[in-house]
mmCIF file with all atom_site columns, C-alpha atoms in Angstrom:
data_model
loop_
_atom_site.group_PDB
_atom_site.id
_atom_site.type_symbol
_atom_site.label_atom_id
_atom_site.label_alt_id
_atom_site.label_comp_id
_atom_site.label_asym_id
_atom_site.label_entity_id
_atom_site.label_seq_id
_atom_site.pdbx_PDB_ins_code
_atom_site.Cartn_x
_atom_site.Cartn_y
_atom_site.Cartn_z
_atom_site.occupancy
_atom_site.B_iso_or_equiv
_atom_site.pdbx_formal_charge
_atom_site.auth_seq_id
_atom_site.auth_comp_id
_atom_site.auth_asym_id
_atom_site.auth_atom_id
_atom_site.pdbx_PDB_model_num
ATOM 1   C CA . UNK A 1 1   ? -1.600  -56.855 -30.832 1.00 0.00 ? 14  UNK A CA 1
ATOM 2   C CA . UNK A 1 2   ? -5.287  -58.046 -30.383 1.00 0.00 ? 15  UNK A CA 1
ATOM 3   C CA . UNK A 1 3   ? -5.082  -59.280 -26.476 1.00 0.00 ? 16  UNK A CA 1
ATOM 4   C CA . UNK A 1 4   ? -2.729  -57.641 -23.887 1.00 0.00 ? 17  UNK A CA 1
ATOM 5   C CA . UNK A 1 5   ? 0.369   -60.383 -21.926 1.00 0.00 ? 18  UNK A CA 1
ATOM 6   C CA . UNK A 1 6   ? -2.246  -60.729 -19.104 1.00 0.00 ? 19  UNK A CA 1
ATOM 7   C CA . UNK A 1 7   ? -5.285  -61.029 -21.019 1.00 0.00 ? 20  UNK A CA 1
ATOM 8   C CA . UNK A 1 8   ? -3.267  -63.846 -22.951 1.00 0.00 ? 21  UNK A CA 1
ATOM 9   C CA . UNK A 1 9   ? -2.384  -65.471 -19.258 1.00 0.00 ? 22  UNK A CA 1
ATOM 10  C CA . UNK A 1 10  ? -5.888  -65.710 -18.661 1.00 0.00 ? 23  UNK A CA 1
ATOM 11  C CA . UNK A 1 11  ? -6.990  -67.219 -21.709 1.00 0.00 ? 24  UNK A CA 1
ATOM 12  C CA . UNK A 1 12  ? -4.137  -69.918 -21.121 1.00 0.00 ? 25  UNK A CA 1
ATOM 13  C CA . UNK A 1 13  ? -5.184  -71.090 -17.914 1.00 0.00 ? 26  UNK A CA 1
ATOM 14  C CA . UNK A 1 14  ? -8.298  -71.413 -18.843 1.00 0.00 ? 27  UNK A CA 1
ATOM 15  C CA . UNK A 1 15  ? -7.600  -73.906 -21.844 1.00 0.00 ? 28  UNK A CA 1
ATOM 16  C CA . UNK A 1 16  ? -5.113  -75.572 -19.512 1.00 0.00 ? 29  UNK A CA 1
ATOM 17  C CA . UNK A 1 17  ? -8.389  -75.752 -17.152 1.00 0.00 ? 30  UNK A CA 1
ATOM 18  C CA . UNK A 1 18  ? -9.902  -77.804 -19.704 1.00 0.00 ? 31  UNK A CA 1
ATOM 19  C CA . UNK A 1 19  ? -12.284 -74.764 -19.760 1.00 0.00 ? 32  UNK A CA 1
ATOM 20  C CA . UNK A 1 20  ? -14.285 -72.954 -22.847 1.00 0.00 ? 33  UNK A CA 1
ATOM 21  C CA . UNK A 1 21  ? -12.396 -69.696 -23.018 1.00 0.00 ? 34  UNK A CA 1
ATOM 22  C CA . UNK A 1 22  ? -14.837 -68.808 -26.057 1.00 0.00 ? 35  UNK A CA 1
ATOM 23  C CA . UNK A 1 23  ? -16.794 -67.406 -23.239 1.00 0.00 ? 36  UNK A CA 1
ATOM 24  C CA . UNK A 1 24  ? -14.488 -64.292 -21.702 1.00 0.00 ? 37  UNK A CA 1
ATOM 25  C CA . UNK A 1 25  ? -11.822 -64.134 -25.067 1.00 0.00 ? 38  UNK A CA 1
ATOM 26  C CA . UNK A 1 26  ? -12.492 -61.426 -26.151 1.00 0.00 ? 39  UNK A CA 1
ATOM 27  C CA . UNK A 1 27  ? -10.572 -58.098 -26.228 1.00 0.00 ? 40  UNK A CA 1
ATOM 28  C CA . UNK A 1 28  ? -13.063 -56.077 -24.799 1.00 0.00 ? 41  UNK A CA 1
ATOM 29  C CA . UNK A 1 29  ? -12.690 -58.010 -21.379 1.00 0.00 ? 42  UNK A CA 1
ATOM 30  C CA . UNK A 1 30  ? -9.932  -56.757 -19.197 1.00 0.00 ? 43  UNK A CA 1
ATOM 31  C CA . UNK A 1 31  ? -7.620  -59.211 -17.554 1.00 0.00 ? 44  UNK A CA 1
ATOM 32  C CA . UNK A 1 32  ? -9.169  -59.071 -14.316 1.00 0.00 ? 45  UNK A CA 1
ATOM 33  C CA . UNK A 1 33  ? -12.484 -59.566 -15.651 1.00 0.00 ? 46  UNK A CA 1
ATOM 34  C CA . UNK A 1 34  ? -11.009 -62.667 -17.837 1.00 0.00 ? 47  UNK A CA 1
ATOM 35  C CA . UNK A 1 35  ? -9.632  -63.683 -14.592 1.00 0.00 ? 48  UNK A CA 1
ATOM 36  C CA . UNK A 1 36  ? -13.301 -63.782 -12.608 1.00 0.00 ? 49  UNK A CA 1
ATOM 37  C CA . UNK A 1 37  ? -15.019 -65.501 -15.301 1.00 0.00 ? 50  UNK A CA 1
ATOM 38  C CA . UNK A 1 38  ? -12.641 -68.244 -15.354 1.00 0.00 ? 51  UNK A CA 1
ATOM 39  C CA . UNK A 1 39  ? -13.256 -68.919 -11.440 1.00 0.00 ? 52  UNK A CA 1
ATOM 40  C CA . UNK A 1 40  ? -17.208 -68.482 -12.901 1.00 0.00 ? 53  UNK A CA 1
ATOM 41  C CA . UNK A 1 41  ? -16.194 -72.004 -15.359 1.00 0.00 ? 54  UNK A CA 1
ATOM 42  C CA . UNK A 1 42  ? -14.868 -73.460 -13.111 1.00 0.00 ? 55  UNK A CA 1
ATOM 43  C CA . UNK A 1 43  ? -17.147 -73.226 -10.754 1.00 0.00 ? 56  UNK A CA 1
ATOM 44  C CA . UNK A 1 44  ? -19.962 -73.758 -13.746 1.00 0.00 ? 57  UNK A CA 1
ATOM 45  C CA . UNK A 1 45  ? -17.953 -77.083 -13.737 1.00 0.00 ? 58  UNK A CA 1
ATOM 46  C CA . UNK A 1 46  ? -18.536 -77.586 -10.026 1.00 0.00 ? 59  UNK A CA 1
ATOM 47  C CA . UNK A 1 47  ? -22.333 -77.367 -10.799 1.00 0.00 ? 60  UNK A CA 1
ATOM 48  C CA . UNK A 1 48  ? -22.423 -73.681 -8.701  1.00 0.00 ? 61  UNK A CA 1
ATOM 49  C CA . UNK A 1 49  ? -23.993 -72.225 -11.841 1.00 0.00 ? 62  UNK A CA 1
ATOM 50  C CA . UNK A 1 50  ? -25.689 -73.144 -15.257 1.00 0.00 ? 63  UNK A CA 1
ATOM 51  C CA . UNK A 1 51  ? -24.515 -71.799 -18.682 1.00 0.00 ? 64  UNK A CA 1
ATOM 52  C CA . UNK A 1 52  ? -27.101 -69.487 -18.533 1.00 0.00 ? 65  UNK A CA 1
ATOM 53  C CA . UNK A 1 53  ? -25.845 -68.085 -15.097 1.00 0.00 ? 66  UNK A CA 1
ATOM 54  C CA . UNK A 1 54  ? -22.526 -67.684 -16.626 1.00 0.00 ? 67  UNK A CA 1
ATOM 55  C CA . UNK A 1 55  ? -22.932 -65.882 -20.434 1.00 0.00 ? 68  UNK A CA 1
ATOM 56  C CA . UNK A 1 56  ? -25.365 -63.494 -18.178 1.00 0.00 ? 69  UNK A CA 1
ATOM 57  C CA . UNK A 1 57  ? -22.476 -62.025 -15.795 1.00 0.00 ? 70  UNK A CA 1
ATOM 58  C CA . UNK A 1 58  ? -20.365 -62.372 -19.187 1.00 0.00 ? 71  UNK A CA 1
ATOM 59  C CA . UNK A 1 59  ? -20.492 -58.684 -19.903 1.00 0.00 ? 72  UNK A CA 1
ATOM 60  C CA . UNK A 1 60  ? -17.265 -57.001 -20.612 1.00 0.00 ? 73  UNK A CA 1
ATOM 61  C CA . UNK A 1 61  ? -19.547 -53.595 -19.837 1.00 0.00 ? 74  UNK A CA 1
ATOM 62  C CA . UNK A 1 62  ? -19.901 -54.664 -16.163 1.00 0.00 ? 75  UNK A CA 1
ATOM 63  C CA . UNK A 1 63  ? -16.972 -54.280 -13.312 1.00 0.00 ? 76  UNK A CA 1
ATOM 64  C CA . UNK A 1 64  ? -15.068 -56.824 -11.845 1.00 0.00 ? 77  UNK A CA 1
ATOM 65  C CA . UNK A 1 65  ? -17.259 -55.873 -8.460  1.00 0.00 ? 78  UNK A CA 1
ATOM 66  C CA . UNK A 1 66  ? -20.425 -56.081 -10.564 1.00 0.00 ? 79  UNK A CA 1
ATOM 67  C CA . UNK A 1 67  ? -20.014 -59.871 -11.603 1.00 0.00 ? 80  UNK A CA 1
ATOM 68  C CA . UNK A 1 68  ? -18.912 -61.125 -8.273  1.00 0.00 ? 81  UNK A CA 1
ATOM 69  C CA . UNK A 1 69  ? -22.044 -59.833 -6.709  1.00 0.00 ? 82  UNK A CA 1
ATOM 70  C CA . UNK A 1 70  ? -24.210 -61.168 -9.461  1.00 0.00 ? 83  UNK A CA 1
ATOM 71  C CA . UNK A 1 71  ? -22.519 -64.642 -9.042  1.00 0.00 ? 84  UNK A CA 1
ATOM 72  C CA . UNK A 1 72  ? -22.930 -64.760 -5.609  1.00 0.00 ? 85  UNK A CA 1
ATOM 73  C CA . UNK A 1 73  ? -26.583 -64.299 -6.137  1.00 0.00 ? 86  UNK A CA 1
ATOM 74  C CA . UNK A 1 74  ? -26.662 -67.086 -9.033  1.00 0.00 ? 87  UNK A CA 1
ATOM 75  C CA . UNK A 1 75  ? -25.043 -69.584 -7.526  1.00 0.00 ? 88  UNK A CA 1
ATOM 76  C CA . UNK A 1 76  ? -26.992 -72.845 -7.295  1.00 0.00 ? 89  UNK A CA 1
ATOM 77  C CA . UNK A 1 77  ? -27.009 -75.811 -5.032  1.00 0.00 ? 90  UNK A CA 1
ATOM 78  C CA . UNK A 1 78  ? -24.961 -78.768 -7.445  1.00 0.00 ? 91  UNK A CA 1
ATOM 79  C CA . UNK A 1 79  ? -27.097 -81.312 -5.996  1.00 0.00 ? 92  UNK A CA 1
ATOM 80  C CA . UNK A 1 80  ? -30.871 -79.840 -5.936  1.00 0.00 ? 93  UNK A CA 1
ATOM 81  C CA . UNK A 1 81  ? -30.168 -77.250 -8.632  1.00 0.00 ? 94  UNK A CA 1
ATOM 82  C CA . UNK A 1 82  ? -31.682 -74.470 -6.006  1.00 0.00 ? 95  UNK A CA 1
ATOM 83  C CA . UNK A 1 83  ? -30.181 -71.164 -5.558  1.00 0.00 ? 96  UNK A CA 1
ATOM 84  C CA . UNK A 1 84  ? -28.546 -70.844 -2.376  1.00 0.00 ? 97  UNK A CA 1
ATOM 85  C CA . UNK A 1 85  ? -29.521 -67.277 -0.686  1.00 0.00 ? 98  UNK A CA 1
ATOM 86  C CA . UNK A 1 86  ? -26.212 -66.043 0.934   1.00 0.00 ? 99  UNK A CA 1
ATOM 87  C CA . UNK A 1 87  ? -26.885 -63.326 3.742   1.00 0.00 ? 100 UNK A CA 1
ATOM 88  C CA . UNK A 1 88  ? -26.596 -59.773 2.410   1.00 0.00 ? 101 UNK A CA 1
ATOM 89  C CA . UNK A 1 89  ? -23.232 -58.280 3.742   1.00 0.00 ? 102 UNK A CA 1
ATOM 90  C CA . UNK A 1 90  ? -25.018 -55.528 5.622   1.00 0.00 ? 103 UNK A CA 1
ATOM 91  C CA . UNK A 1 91  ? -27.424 -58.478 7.292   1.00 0.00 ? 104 UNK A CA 1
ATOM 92  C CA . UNK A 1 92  ? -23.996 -60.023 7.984   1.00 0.00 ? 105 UNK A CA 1
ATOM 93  C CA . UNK A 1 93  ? -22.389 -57.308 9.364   1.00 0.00 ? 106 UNK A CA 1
ATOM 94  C CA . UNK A 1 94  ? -25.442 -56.495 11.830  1.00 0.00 ? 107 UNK A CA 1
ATOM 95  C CA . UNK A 1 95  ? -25.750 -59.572 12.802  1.00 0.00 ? 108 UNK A CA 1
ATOM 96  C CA . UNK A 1 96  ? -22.061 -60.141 13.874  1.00 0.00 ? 109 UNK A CA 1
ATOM 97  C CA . UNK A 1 97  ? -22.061 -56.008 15.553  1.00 0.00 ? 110 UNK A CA 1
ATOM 98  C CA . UNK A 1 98  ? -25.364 -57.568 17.402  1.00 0.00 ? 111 UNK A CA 1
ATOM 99  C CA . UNK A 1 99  ? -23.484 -60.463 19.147  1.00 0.00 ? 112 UNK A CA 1
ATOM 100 C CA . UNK A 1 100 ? -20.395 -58.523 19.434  1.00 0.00 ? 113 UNK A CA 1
ATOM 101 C CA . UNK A 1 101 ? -22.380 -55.645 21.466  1.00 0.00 ? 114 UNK A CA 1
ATOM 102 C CA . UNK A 1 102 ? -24.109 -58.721 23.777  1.00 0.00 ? 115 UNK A CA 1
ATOM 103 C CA . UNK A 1 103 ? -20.815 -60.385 24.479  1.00 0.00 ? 116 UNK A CA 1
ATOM 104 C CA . UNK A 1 104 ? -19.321 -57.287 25.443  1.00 0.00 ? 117 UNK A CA 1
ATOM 105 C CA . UNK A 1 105 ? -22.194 -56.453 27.959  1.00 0.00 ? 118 UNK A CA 1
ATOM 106 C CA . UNK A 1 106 ? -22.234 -59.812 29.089  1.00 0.00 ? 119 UNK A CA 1
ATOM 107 C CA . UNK A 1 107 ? -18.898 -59.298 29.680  1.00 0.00 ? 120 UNK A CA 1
ATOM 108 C CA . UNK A 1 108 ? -19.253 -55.942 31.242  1.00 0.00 ? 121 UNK A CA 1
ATOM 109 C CA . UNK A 1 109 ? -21.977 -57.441 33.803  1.00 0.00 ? 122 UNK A CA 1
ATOM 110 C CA . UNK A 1 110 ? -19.866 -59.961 35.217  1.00 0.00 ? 123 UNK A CA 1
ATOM 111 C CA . UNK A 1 111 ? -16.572 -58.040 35.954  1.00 0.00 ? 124 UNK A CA 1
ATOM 112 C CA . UNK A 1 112 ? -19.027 -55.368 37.279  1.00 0.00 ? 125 UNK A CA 1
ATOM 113 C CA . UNK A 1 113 ? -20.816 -58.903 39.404  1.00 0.00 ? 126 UNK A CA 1
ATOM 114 C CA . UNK A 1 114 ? -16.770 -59.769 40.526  1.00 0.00 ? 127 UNK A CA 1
ATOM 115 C CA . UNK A 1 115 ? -15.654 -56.630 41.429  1.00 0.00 ? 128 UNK A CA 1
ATOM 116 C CA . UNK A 1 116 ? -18.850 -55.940 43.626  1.00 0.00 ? 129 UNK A CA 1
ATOM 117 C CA . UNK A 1 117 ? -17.634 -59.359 45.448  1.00 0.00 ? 130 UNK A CA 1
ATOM 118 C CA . UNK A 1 118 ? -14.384 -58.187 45.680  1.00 0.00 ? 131 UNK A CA 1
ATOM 119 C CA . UNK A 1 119 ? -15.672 -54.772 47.542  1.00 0.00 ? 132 UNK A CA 1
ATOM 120 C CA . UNK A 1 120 ? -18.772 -56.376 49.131  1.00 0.00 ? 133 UNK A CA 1
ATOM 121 C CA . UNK A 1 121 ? -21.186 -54.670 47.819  1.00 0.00 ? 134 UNK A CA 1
ATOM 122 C CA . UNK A 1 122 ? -24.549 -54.691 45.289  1.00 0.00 ? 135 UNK A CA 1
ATOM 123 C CA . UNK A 1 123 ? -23.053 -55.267 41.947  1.00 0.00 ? 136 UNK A CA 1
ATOM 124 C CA . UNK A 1 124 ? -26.044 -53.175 40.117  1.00 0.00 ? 137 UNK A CA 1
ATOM 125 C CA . UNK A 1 125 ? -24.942 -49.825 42.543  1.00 0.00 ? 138 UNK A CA 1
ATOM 126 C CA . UNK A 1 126 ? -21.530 -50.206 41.683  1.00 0.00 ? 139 UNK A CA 1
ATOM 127 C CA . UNK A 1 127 ? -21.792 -48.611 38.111  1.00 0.00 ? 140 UNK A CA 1
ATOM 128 C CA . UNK A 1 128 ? -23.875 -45.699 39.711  1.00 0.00 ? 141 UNK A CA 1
ATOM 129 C CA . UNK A 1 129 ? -21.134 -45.095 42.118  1.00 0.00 ? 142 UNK A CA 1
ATOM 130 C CA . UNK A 1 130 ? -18.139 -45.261 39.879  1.00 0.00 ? 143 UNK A CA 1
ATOM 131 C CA . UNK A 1 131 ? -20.372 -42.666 37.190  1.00 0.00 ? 144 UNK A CA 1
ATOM 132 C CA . UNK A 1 132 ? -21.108 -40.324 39.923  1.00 0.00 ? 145 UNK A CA 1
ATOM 133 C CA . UNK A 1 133 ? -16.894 -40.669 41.253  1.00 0.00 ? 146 UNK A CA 1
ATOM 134 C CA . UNK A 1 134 ? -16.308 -39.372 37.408  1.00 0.00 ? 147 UNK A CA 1
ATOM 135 C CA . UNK A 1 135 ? -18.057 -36.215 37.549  1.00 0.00 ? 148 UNK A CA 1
#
């Protein structure tokens, strides 16, 4: 048998996508990566990416992992044609530790701001006190 039951799934949905299977058919391709580079024609259909975008992360050599991250950095604006520049994960992930560490002291400063009003007493002395209580 040439193509595997899943690698023939993929190939099926993607003529009953209306989509040019010629593209990922091949036996070399695993399922999974038959499976991404359908999403890639349909999305080429969307006008996310050219042809060109798509027979380059067309590469049965390349991991599954491999041509998601290359399509995320081809994909194109379907009205201007532009590439749209999404943030690097590790930007991402900064950025969101960033406002989670400035919520939290935000957060910290005003229970610390209550709990002085509570006792009556200078908000900013009241973390000195409780740090010197815990030694």
């Amino acid at each position: 048998m040439l193509f595997t039951a899943e690698q023939w799934h993929e190939i099926e949905a993607g003529i009953a996508d209306k989509l040019d299977v010629t593209v990922y058919a091949r036996p070399e391709f695993s399922s999974e990566q038959m499976s991404i580079l359908r999403g890639v024609l349909g999305v080429e259909y969307d006008g996310y990416l050219n042809r060109e975008d798509v027979l380059s992360v067309a590469d049965p050599k390349k991991s599954v992992d491999e041509i998601r991250k290359e399509v995320l950095q081809l994909r194109r604006d379907p009205e201007t044609g532009e590439r749209t520049k999404k943030p690097d994960v590790k930007e991402k992930m900064e950025e969101t530790a960033s406002k989670q560490s400035s919520k939290k002291k935000s957060l910290l400063a005003d229970l610390h701001e209550k709990q002085a009003k509570v006792n009556g007493s200078n908000p900013k002395g009241q973390g000195k006190s409780k740090s010197k209580e815990m030694e």
